[in-house]
Short mmCIF file of C-alpha atoms in Angstrom, two decimals:
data_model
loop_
_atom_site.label_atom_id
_atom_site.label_comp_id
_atom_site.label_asym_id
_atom_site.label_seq_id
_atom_site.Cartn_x
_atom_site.Cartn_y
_atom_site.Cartn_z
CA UNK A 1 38.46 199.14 102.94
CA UNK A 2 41.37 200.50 104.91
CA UNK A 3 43.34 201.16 101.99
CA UNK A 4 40.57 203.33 100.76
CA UNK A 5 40.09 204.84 103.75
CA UNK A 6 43.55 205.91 104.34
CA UNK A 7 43.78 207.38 100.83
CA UNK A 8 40.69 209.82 101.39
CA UNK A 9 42.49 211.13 104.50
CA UNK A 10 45.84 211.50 102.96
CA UNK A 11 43.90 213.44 100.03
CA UNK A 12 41.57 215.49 103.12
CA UNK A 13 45.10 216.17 104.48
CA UNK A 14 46.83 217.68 101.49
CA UNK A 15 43.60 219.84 100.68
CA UNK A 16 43.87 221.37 104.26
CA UNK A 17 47.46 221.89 103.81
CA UNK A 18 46.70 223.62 100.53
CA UNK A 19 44.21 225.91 101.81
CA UNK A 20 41.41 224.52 100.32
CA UNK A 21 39.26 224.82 103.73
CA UNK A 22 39.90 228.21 103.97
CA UNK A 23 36.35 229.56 104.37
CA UNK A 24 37.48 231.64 107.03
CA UNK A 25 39.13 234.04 104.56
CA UNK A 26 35.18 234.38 103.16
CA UNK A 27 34.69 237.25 105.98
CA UNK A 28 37.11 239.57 104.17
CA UNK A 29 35.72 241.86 101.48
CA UNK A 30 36.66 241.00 97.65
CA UNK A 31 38.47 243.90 96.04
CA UNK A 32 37.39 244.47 92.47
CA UNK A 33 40.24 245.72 91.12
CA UNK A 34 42.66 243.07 92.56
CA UNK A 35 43.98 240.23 90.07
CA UNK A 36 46.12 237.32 91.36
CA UNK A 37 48.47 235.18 88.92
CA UNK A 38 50.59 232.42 89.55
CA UNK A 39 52.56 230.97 86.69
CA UNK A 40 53.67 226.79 86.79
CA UNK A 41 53.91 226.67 90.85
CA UNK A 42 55.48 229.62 91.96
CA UNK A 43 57.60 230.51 88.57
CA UNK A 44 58.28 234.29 87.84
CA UNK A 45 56.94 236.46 85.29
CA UNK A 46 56.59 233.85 82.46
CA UNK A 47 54.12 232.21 80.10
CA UNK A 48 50.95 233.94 78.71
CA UNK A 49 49.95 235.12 81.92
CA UNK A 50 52.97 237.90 81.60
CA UNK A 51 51.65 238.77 78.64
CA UNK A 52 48.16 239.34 79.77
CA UNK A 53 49.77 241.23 82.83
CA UNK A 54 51.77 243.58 80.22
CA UNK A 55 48.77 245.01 78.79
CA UNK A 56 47.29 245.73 82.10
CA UNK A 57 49.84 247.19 84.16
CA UNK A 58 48.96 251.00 83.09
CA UNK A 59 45.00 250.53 83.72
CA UNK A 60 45.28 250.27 87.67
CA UNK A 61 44.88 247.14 88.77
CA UNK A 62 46.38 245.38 91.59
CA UNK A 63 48.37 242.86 90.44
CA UNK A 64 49.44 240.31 92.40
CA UNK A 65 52.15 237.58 91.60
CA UNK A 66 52.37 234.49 93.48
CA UNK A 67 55.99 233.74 93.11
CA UNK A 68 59.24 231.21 94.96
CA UNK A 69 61.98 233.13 96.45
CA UNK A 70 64.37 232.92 93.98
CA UNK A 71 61.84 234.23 91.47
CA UNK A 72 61.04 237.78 92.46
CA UNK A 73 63.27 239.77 90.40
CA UNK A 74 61.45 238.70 87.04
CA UNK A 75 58.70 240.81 88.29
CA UNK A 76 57.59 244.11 86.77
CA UNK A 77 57.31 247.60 87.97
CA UNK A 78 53.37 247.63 89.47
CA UNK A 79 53.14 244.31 90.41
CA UNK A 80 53.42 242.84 93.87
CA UNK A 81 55.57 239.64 94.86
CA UNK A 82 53.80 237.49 97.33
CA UNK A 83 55.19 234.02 98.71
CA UNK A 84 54.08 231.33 96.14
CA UNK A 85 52.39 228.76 99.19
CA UNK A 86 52.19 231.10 102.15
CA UNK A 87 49.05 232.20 104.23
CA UNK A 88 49.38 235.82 102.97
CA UNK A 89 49.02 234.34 99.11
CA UNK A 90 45.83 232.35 100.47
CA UNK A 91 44.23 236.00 101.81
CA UNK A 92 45.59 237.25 98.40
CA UNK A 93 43.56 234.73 96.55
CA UNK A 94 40.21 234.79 98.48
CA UNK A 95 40.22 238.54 98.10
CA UNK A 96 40.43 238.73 94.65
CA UNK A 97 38.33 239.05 92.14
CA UNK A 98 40.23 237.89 89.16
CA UNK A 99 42.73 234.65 89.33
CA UNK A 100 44.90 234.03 86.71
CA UNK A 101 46.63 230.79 85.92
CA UNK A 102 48.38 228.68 83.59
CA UNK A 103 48.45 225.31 85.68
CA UNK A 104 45.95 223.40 88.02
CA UNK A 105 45.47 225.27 91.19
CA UNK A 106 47.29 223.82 93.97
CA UNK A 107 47.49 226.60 96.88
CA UNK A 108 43.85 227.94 96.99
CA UNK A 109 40.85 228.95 99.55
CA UNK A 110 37.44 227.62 98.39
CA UNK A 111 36.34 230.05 95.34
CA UNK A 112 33.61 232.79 95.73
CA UNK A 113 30.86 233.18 93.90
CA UNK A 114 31.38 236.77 92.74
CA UNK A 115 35.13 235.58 92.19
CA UNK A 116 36.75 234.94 87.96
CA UNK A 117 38.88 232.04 87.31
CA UNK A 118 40.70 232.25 83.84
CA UNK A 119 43.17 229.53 83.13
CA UNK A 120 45.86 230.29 80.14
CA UNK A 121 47.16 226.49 80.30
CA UNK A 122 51.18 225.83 79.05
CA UNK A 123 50.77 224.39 75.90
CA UNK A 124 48.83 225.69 72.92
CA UNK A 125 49.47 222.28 70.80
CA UNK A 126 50.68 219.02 72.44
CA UNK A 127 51.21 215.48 71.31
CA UNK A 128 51.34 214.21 74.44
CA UNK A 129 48.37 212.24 76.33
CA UNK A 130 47.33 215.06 79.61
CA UNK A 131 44.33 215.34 81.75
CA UNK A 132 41.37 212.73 81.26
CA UNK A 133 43.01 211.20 78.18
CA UNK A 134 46.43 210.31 80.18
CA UNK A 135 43.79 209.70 83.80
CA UNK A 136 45.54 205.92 84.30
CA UNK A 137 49.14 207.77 84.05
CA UNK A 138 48.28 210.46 86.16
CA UNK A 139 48.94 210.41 90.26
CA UNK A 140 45.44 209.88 91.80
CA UNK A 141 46.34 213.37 93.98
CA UNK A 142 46.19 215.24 90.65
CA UNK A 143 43.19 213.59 89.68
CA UNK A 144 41.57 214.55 92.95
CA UNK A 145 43.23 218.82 92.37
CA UNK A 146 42.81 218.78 88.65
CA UNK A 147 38.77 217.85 88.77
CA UNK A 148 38.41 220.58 91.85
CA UNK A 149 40.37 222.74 89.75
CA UNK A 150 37.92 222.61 86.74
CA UNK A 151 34.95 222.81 88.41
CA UNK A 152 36.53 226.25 89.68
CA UNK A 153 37.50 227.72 86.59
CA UNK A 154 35.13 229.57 84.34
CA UNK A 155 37.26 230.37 81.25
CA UNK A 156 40.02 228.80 79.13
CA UNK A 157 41.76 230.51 76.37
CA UNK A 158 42.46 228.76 72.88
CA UNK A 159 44.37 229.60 70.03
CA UNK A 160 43.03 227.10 67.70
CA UNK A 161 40.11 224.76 67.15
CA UNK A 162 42.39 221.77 68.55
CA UNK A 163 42.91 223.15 71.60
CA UNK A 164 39.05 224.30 72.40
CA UNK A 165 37.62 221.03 71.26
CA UNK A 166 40.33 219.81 73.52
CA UNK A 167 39.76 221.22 76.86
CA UNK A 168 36.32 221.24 76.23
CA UNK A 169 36.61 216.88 76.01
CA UNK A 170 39.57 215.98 78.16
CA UNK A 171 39.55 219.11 81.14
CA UNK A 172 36.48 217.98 82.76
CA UNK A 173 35.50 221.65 82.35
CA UNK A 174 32.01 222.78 81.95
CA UNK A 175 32.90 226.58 81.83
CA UNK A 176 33.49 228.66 78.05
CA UNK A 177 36.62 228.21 75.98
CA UNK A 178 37.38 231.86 74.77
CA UNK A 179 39.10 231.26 70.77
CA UNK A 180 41.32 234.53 71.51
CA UNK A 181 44.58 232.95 70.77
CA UNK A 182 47.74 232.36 73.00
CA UNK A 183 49.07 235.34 74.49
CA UNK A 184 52.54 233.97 74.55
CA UNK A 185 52.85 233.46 71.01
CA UNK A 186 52.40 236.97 70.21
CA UNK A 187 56.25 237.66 71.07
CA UNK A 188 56.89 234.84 68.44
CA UNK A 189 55.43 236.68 65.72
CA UNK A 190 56.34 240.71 66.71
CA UNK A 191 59.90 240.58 66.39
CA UNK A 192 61.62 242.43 68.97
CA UNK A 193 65.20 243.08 67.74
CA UNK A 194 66.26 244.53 71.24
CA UNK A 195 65.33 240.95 72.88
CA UNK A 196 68.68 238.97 71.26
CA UNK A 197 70.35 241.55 73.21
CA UNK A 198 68.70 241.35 76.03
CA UNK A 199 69.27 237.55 76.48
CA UNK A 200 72.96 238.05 75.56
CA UNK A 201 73.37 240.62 78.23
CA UNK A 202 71.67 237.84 80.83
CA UNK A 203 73.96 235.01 79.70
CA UNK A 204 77.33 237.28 79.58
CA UNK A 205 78.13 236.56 75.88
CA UNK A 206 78.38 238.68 73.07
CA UNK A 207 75.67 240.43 71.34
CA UNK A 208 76.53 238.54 68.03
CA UNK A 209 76.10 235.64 69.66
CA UNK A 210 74.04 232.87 68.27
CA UNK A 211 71.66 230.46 70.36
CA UNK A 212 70.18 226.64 69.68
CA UNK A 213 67.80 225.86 72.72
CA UNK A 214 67.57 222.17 74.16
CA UNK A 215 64.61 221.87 75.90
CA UNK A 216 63.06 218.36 76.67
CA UNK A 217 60.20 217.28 77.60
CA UNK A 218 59.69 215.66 81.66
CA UNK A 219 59.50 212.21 82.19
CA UNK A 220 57.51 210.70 84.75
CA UNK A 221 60.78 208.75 86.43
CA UNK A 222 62.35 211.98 86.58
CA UNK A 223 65.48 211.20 84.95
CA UNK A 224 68.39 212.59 82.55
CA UNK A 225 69.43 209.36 81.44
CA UNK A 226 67.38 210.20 77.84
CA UNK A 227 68.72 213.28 77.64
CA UNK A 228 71.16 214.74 75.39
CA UNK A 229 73.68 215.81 77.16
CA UNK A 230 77.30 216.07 74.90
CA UNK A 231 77.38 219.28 72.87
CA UNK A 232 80.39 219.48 71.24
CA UNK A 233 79.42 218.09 68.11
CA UNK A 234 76.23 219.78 68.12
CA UNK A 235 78.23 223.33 68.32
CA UNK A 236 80.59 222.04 65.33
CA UNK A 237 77.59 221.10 63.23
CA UNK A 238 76.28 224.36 63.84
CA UNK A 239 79.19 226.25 63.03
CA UNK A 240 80.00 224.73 59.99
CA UNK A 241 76.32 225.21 58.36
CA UNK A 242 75.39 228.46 59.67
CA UNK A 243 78.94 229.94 60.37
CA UNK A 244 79.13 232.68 63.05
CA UNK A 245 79.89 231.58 67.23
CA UNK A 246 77.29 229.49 68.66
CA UNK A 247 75.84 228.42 72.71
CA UNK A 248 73.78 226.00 73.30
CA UNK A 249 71.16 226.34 75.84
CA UNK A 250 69.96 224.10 78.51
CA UNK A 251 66.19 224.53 79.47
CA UNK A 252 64.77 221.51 81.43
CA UNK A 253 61.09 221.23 81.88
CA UNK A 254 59.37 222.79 85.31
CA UNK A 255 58.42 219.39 86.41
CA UNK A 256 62.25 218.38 86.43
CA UNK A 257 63.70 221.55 86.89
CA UNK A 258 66.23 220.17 89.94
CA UNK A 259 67.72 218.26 87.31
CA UNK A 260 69.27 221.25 85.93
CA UNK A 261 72.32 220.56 88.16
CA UNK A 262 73.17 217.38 87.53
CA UNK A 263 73.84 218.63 83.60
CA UNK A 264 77.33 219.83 82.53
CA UNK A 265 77.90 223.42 81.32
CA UNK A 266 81.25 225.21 80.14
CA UNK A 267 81.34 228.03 78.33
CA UNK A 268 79.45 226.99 75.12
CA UNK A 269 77.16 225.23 77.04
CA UNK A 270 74.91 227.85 79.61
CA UNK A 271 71.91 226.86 81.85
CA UNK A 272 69.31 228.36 80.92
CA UNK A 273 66.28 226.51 83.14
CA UNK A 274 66.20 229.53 85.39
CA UNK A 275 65.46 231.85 83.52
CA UNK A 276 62.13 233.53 83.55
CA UNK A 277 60.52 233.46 80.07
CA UNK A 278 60.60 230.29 77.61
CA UNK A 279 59.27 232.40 75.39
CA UNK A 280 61.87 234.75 75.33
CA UNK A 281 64.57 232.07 74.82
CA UNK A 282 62.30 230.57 71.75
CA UNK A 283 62.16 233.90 70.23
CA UNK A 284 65.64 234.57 70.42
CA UNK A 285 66.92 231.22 69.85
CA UNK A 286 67.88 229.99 66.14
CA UNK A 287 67.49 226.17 66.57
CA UNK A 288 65.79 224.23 69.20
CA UNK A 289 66.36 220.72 70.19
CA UNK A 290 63.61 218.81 71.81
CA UNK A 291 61.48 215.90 71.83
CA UNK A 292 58.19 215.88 72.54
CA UNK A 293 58.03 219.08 74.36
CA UNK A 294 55.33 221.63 73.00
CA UNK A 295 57.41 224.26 72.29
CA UNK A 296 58.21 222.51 68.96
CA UNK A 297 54.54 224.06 67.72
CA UNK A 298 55.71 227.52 68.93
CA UNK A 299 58.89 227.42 67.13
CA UNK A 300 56.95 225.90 64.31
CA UNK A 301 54.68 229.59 64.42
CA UNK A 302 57.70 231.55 64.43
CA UNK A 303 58.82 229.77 61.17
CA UNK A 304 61.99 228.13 62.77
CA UNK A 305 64.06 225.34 62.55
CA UNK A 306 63.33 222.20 65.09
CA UNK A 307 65.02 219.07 65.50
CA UNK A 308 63.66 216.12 67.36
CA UNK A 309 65.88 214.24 69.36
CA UNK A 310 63.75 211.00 70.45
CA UNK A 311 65.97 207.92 71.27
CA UNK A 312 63.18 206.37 73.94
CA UNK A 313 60.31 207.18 71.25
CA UNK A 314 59.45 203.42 70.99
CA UNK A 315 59.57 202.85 75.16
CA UNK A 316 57.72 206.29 75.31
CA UNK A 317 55.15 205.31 72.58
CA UNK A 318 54.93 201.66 74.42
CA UNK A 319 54.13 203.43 77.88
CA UNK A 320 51.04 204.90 76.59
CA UNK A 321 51.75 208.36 77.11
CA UNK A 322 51.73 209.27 73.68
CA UNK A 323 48.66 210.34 72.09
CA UNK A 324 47.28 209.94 68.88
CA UNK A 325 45.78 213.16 67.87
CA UNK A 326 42.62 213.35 65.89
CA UNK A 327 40.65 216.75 64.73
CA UNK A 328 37.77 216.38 62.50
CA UNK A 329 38.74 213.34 61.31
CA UNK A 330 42.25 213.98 60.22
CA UNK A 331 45.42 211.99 61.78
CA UNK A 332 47.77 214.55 63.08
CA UNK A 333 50.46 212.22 64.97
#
């Protein structure tokens, strides 16, 4: 009984911390023209959300980005930066009348009734267990945010069939799944020859430059010990078959993104977890390395090569966070 007890305050006590109480910010007049975004905690101008963004910046909105420090720079021309976490974000939110999101809400006053939640999510395909199907592996504070977070919402955007029969059975979300694809993807399939430059330029390495991407999946212990992390023979391999001068980059996952410095760079071998846009680096990138990260289903639309690099699959698999996928009857993993 005092175990239970103690764990509904905790929870009460995070939810004030997060805002969540903040009727208070109910006096204040919504502004009809004002959309907030905030992109996997406080990351910069990223994911489909940017892409949503792009088409509206010449239409007059007030765009609002919800953004870390070291994040602010990513940000366009017409769109404000405003302290991922801090009060001013909170008066941000409760004053707007579109939120955009790709991850479960965690700053956030109490939503209005005239107010529009759309949530992008991060991952178009995924073989992994998330949400209600992965509820025994998840921490019971996300359960608690996560269910809030889908009663709030009132659209989700699919790009396939998968995905809407998906978050329509394991999102605890009532609202309508909009089939209007992935906004992301898009820069996948318009090629964009002044983009390999681009990322060059950001890196410091020659325009001719060629990339391979390793980007992992998290794991719940938080660790790099399952991580590749020698290159050398992974550059070689790629010289040999493909010929030309080749960098590997290093993206690690959001959720373990302070592991980024504990990996070993030189000059063949760049960080790349910083920077803004996955989406860019998957566009521009030749190869990726990964394991059971979702990105291997946008590389897969782009028509690129992907290699799997899975020495814990049987541990992984045994944990239960695996998930065998099933869609109209048909086996997928």
């Amino acid at each position: 009984m005092l175990s239970k007890l103690t764990h509904i305050l905790r929870l009460l006590k995070m939810r004030w911390t997060y805002g969540n109480y903040a009727y208070y910010y109910w006096f204040l007049p919504l502004q009809a023209n004002k959309i907030v975004v905030s992109v996997h905690y406080g990351r910069g101008y990223s994911d489909s959300p940017k892409y949503i963004v792009a088409e509206l910046l010449q239409h007059g909105f007030d765009i609002v980005w919800l953004v870390r420090e070291d994040q602010e720079s990513s940000l366009p021309a017409g769109v404000r930066a405003v302290r991922y976490g801090s009060k001013q974000a909170l008066r941000e939110l409760a004053t707007a009348k579109i939120w955009l999101d790709n991850c479960r809400q965690k700053y956030s006053p109490p939503k209005r009734r005239k107010q529009m939640y759309i949530q992008t999510w991060h991952s178009p395909l995924r073989l992994k267990k998330i949400e209600k199907d992965a509820e025994n592996q998840l921490p019971i504070a996300y359960l608690d945010r996560a269910k809030r977070d889908a009663k709030k919402c009132d659209y989700m955007l699919a790009g396939s069939d998968f995905s809407r029969a998906m978050y329509q059975a394991s999102f605890w979300f009532d609202g309508e799944v909009l089939p209007v694809g992935t906004p992301r993807c898009d820069l996948l399939l318009n090629k964009n020859p002044a983009l390999h430059q681009s990322v060059a330029d950001f890196f410091q390495v020659a325009s001719t430059t060629k990339f391979a991407l390793y980007a992992p999946t998290f794991r719940q212990e938080a660790s790099l010990s399952v991580y590749l992390q020698e290159f050398t023979e992974v550059k070689q391999a790629l010289q040999d078959k493909f010929g030309g001068d080749w960098k590997i980059l290093i993206r690690l996952h959001p959720n373990v993104a302070k592991l980024a410095d504990d990996m070993v760079y030189d000059e063949d071998v760049l960080n790349a977890t910083s920077y803004p846009d996955m989406q860019e680096l998957l566009a521009t990138t030749e190869l990726l390395i990964t394991d059971y990260s979702s990105s291997m289903f946008d590389m897969a639309l782009a028509g690129k090569k992907v290699i799997l690099y899975t020495p814990d699959l049987t541990s992984y698999l045994r944990q239960g966070t695996h998930l065998l996928l099933r869609f109209r009857g048909a086996t997928i993993f």
